[in-house]
C-alpha cells in the first residue's frame, strides 16, 4: 500500500454522522466493524484491520472487491483494533491522523481508546479524534487547538505528569507549569480567543473539548 500524509481511522461503533463529517484523507483505515460505518457513510476504504469478529462477511467481501486490503489478526491478541490501525498508519509514514471513535458502550473500551491515542508510539504523527460530540487532541510538544472563544477545553496529563506546560488564550492560563496526572486540575477551562496553543516540555497531554 502507498505511503500517505494523512489518515482517517474509524473504529467499531463510531457514529455515522461523525464519519460523514470527517475530513478527506489520503488513507482510510477501518478498525474491524468501523468498516460497516464507513460503507454506510459511502466513504472508500483502503485498509481493514483487526480480528474482524464483529464485521459481517458481506461487508468484508464488498471491501475486498472494491480494492481494500484486509489484514486479519487472531482474536487472542495483545493489541486492540485501534492500536493495529494506528500502527498501520504510522508504518506508512502518515503525519496526521483523525480518528472517529465509539460514543458510549463499554467504559473500559472508551478509556483504553483514549489512552492508546496518547501513546508515545505515535508521536511522529499529529493525532486528533472525535468521540461523539467531543473532540480530542494529543499534545506531545505543541498543538494549536481549533476552538473559538467560549468553547470549553480540558487538559489531562496521561502516563504521568507533564512538565513545562504553557498555554495561550485560555481563561486559566498555565506558564511553564507542571500538570500532574490523575488530578482534575485541568478541567473546566475555556478558550478566550480563537486557536489557543498548548505547549509542553515533556510528557503527554490530552486536550478535550
One Martini backbone bead per residue (centre of mass of N, CA, C, O) as a GRO file, in nm:
protein
  209
    1UNK     BB    1   0.099   0.033   0.017
    2UNK     BB    2   0.087   0.350   0.021
    3UNK     BB    3   0.185   0.637   0.110
    4UNK     BB    4   0.094   0.894   0.364
    5UNK     BB    5  -0.010   1.198   0.524
    6UNK     BB    6  -0.311   1.098   0.576
    7UNK     BB    7  -0.562   0.975   0.823
    8UNK     BB    8  -0.848   0.763   0.858
    9UNK     BB    9  -1.005   0.639   1.159
   10UNK     BB   10  -1.243   0.372   1.215
   11UNK     BB   11  -1.437   0.255   1.465
   12UNK     BB   12  -1.619   0.069   1.637
   13UNK     BB   13  -1.923   0.246   1.679
   14UNK     BB   14  -1.918   0.476   1.508
   15UNK     BB   15  -2.063   0.750   1.406
   16UNK     BB   16  -2.183   0.834   1.106
   17UNK     BB   17  -2.182   1.148   1.126
   18UNK     BB   18  -1.874   1.168   1.186
   19UNK     BB   19  -1.781   1.039   0.919
   20UNK     BB   20  -1.918   1.244   0.725
   21UNK     BB   21  -1.741   1.492   0.863
   22UNK     BB   22  -1.483   1.395   0.784
   23UNK     BB   23  -1.197   1.433   0.655
   24UNK     BB   24  -1.002   1.416   0.404
   25UNK     BB   25  -0.790   1.135   0.301
   26UNK     BB   26  -0.533   0.932   0.189
   27UNK     BB   27  -0.618   0.730   0.430
   28UNK     BB   28  -0.841   0.448   0.497
   29UNK     BB   29  -0.925   0.305   0.819
   30UNK     BB   30  -1.056   0.003   0.941
   31UNK     BB   31  -1.175  -0.099   1.259
   32UNK     BB   32  -1.334  -0.336   1.183
   33UNK     BB   33  -1.665  -0.227   1.209
   34UNK     BB   34  -1.589   0.045   1.076
   35UNK     BB   35  -1.657  -0.044   0.792
   36UNK     BB   36  -1.973  -0.017   0.803
   37UNK     BB   37  -1.968   0.288   0.849
   38UNK     BB   38  -1.820   0.370   0.593
   39UNK     BB   39  -2.024   0.243   0.397
   40UNK     BB   40  -2.272   0.408   0.496
   41UNK     BB   41  -2.099   0.686   0.424
   42UNK     BB   42  -1.951   0.649   0.148
   43UNK     BB   43  -1.650   0.549   0.219
   44UNK     BB   44  -1.356   0.475   0.122
   45UNK     BB   45  -1.140   0.180   0.153
   46UNK     BB   46  -0.802   0.063   0.213
   47UNK     BB   47  -0.819  -0.061   0.522
   48UNK     BB   48  -0.849  -0.365   0.718
   49UNK     BB   49  -0.845  -0.413   1.076
   50UNK     BB   50  -0.829  -0.709   1.275
   51UNK     BB   51  -1.028  -0.977   1.393
   52UNK     BB   52  -1.322  -0.959   1.264
   53UNK     BB   53  -1.574  -1.031   1.482
   54UNK     BB   54  -1.786  -0.762   1.399
   55UNK     BB   55  -1.790  -0.828   1.091
   56UNK     BB   56  -1.918  -0.885   0.799
   57UNK     BB   57  -1.879  -1.076   0.520
   58UNK     BB   58  -2.007  -0.878   0.320
   59UNK     BB   59  -1.833  -0.632   0.390
   60UNK     BB   60  -1.562  -0.765   0.318
   61UNK     BB   61  -1.623  -0.837   0.026
   62UNK     BB   62  -1.679  -0.547  -0.071
   63UNK     BB   63  -1.402  -0.431   0.003
   64UNK     BB   64  -1.227  -0.622  -0.167
   65UNK     BB   65  -1.368  -0.555  -0.443
   66UNK     BB   66  -1.275  -0.238  -0.404
   67UNK     BB   67  -0.950  -0.279  -0.295
   68UNK     BB   68  -0.911  -0.365  -0.015
   69UNK     BB   69  -0.721  -0.429   0.254
   70UNK     BB   70  -0.685  -0.734   0.450
   71UNK     BB   71  -0.614  -0.750   0.813
   72UNK     BB   72  -0.590  -1.040   0.994
   73UNK     BB   73  -0.632  -1.121   1.337
   74UNK     BB   74  -0.622  -1.257   1.619
   75UNK     BB   75  -0.827  -1.258   1.885
   76UNK     BB   76  -0.572  -1.339   2.057
   77UNK     BB   77  -0.447  -1.031   2.149
   78UNK     BB   78  -0.266  -0.742   2.255
   79UNK     BB   79  -0.406  -0.564   2.052
   80UNK     BB   80  -0.600  -0.338   1.944
   81UNK     BB   81  -0.759  -0.225   1.672
   82UNK     BB   82  -0.656   0.064   1.703
   83UNK     BB   83  -0.357  -0.002   1.723
   84UNK     BB   84  -0.336  -0.134   1.444
   85UNK     BB   85  -0.419   0.119   1.287
   86UNK     BB   86  -0.193   0.306   1.388
   87UNK     BB   87   0.043   0.131   1.294
   88UNK     BB   88  -0.029   0.141   0.995
   89UNK     BB   89  -0.003   0.445   0.961
   90UNK     BB   90   0.291   0.482   1.060
   91UNK     BB   91   0.423   0.276   0.852
   92UNK     BB   92   0.319   0.495   0.613
   93UNK     BB   93   0.399   0.800   0.713
   94UNK     BB   94   0.196   0.935   0.881
   95UNK     BB   95   0.120   1.279   1.009
   96UNK     BB   96  -0.207   1.261   1.006
   97UNK     BB   97  -0.469   1.184   1.251
   98UNK     BB   98  -0.813   1.079   1.223
   99UNK     BB   99  -1.043   0.980   1.474
  100UNK     BB  100  -1.330   0.760   1.504
  101UNK     BB  101  -1.522   0.696   1.786
  102UNK     BB  102  -1.690   0.567   2.024
  103UNK     BB  103  -2.022   0.634   2.160
  104UNK     BB  104  -2.003   0.458   2.413
  105UNK     BB  105  -2.038   0.186   2.594
  106UNK     BB  106  -1.764   0.057   2.705
  107UNK     BB  107  -1.558   0.199   2.935
  108UNK     BB  108  -1.291   0.043   2.887
  109UNK     BB  109  -1.276   0.113   2.583
  110UNK     BB  110  -1.277   0.419   2.602
  111UNK     BB  111  -1.025   0.447   2.776
  112UNK     BB  112  -0.830   0.290   2.595
  113UNK     BB  113  -0.848   0.475   2.349
  114UNK     BB  114  -0.727   0.729   2.483
  115UNK     BB  115  -0.459   0.601   2.573
  116UNK     BB  116  -0.364   0.512   2.294
  117UNK     BB  117  -0.346   0.792   2.160
  118UNK     BB  118  -0.111   0.885   2.383
  119UNK     BB  119   0.105   0.734   2.270
  120UNK     BB  120   0.450   0.747   2.186
  121UNK     BB  121   0.438   0.570   1.924
  122UNK     BB  122   0.282   0.833   1.763
  123UNK     BB  123   0.459   1.109   1.775
  124UNK     BB  124   0.504   1.155   1.455
  125UNK     BB  125   0.203   1.230   1.487
  126UNK     BB  126  -0.095   1.405   1.436
  127UNK     BB  127  -0.361   1.376   1.679
  128UNK     BB  128  -0.714   1.323   1.639
  129UNK     BB  129  -1.059   1.322   1.780
  130UNK     BB  130  -1.386   1.165   1.782
  131UNK     BB  131  -1.640   1.163   2.059
  132UNK     BB  132  -1.899   1.235   1.944
  133UNK     BB  133  -1.914   1.568   2.071
  134UNK     BB  134  -1.610   1.520   2.106
  135UNK     BB  135  -1.276   1.653   2.127
  136UNK     BB  136  -0.935   1.536   2.046
  137UNK     BB  137  -0.593   1.616   2.151
  138UNK     BB  138  -0.258   1.543   2.097
  139UNK     BB  139   0.017   1.636   2.320
  140UNK     BB  140   0.376   1.651   2.293
  141UNK     BB  141   0.450   1.973   2.236
  142UNK     BB  142   0.251   2.118   2.005
  143UNK     BB  143  -0.080   2.285   1.989
  144UNK     BB  144  -0.335   2.391   1.784
  145UNK     BB  145  -0.661   2.475   1.882
  146UNK     BB  146  -0.977   2.457   1.710
  147UNK     BB  147  -1.110   2.727   1.852
  148UNK     BB  148  -1.342   2.931   2.010
  149UNK     BB  149  -1.468   3.153   2.190
  150UNK     BB  150  -1.607   2.967   2.477
  151UNK     BB  151  -1.478   2.704   2.451
  152UNK     BB  152  -1.404   2.416   2.585
  153UNK     BB  153  -1.111   2.299   2.794
  154UNK     BB  154  -0.917   2.011   2.862
  155UNK     BB  155  -0.633   1.900   3.068
  156UNK     BB  156  -0.453   1.578   3.041
  157UNK     BB  157  -0.237   1.387   3.189
  158UNK     BB  158  -0.046   1.109   3.050
  159UNK     BB  159   0.161   0.884   3.211
  160UNK     BB  160   0.189   1.134   3.386
  161UNK     BB  161   0.354   1.406   3.404
  162UNK     BB  162   0.356   1.740   3.288
  163UNK     BB  163   0.604   1.960   3.165
  164UNK     BB  164   0.607   2.281   3.076
  165UNK     BB  165   0.322   2.425   3.074
  166UNK     BB  166   0.185   2.623   2.802
  167UNK     BB  167  -0.060   2.880   2.749
  168UNK     BB  168  -0.297   3.023   2.516
  169UNK     BB  169  -0.608   3.158   2.531
  170UNK     BB  170  -0.693   3.103   2.835
  171UNK     BB  171  -0.859   3.155   3.123
  172UNK     BB  172  -0.647   2.938   3.255
  173UNK     BB  173  -0.332   2.979   3.270
  174UNK     BB  174  -0.012   2.847   3.170
  175UNK     BB  175   0.337   2.867   3.309
  176UNK     BB  176   0.562   2.647   3.331
  177UNK     BB  177   0.396   2.392   3.421
  178UNK     BB  178   0.274   2.140   3.624
  179UNK     BB  179   0.089   1.838   3.521
  180UNK     BB  180  -0.068   1.618   3.677
  181UNK     BB  181  -0.172   1.316   3.724
  182UNK     BB  182  -0.477   1.222   3.850
  183UNK     BB  183  -0.626   1.503   3.802
  184UNK     BB  184  -0.860   1.803   3.784
  185UNK     BB  185  -0.708   2.073   3.711
  186UNK     BB  186  -0.777   2.088   3.375
  187UNK     BB  187  -1.062   2.162   3.406
  188UNK     BB  188  -1.282   2.410   3.304
  189UNK     BB  189  -1.183   2.539   3.057
  190UNK     BB  190  -1.128   2.820   2.815
  191UNK     BB  191  -1.162   3.002   2.545
  192UNK     BB  192  -1.074   3.361   2.460
  193UNK     BB  193  -0.972   3.263   2.177
  194UNK     BB  194  -0.862   3.177   1.895
  195UNK     BB  195  -0.644   2.928   1.881
  196UNK     BB  196  -0.514   2.782   2.104
  197UNK     BB  197  -0.211   2.703   2.291
  198UNK     BB  198  -0.012   2.402   2.351
  199UNK     BB  199   0.272   2.353   2.566
  200UNK     BB  200   0.543   2.108   2.608
  201UNK     BB  201   0.833   1.955   2.736
  202UNK     BB  202   0.691   1.702   2.887
  203UNK     BB  203   0.497   1.456   2.785
  204UNK     BB  204   0.130   1.406   2.793
  205UNK     BB  205  -0.162   1.556   2.635
  206UNK     BB  206  -0.510   1.587   2.670
  207UNK     BB  207  -0.731   1.761   2.462
  208UNK     BB  208  -1.069   1.858   2.564
  209UNK     BB  209  -1.413   1.946   2.412
   0.00000   0.00000   0.00000
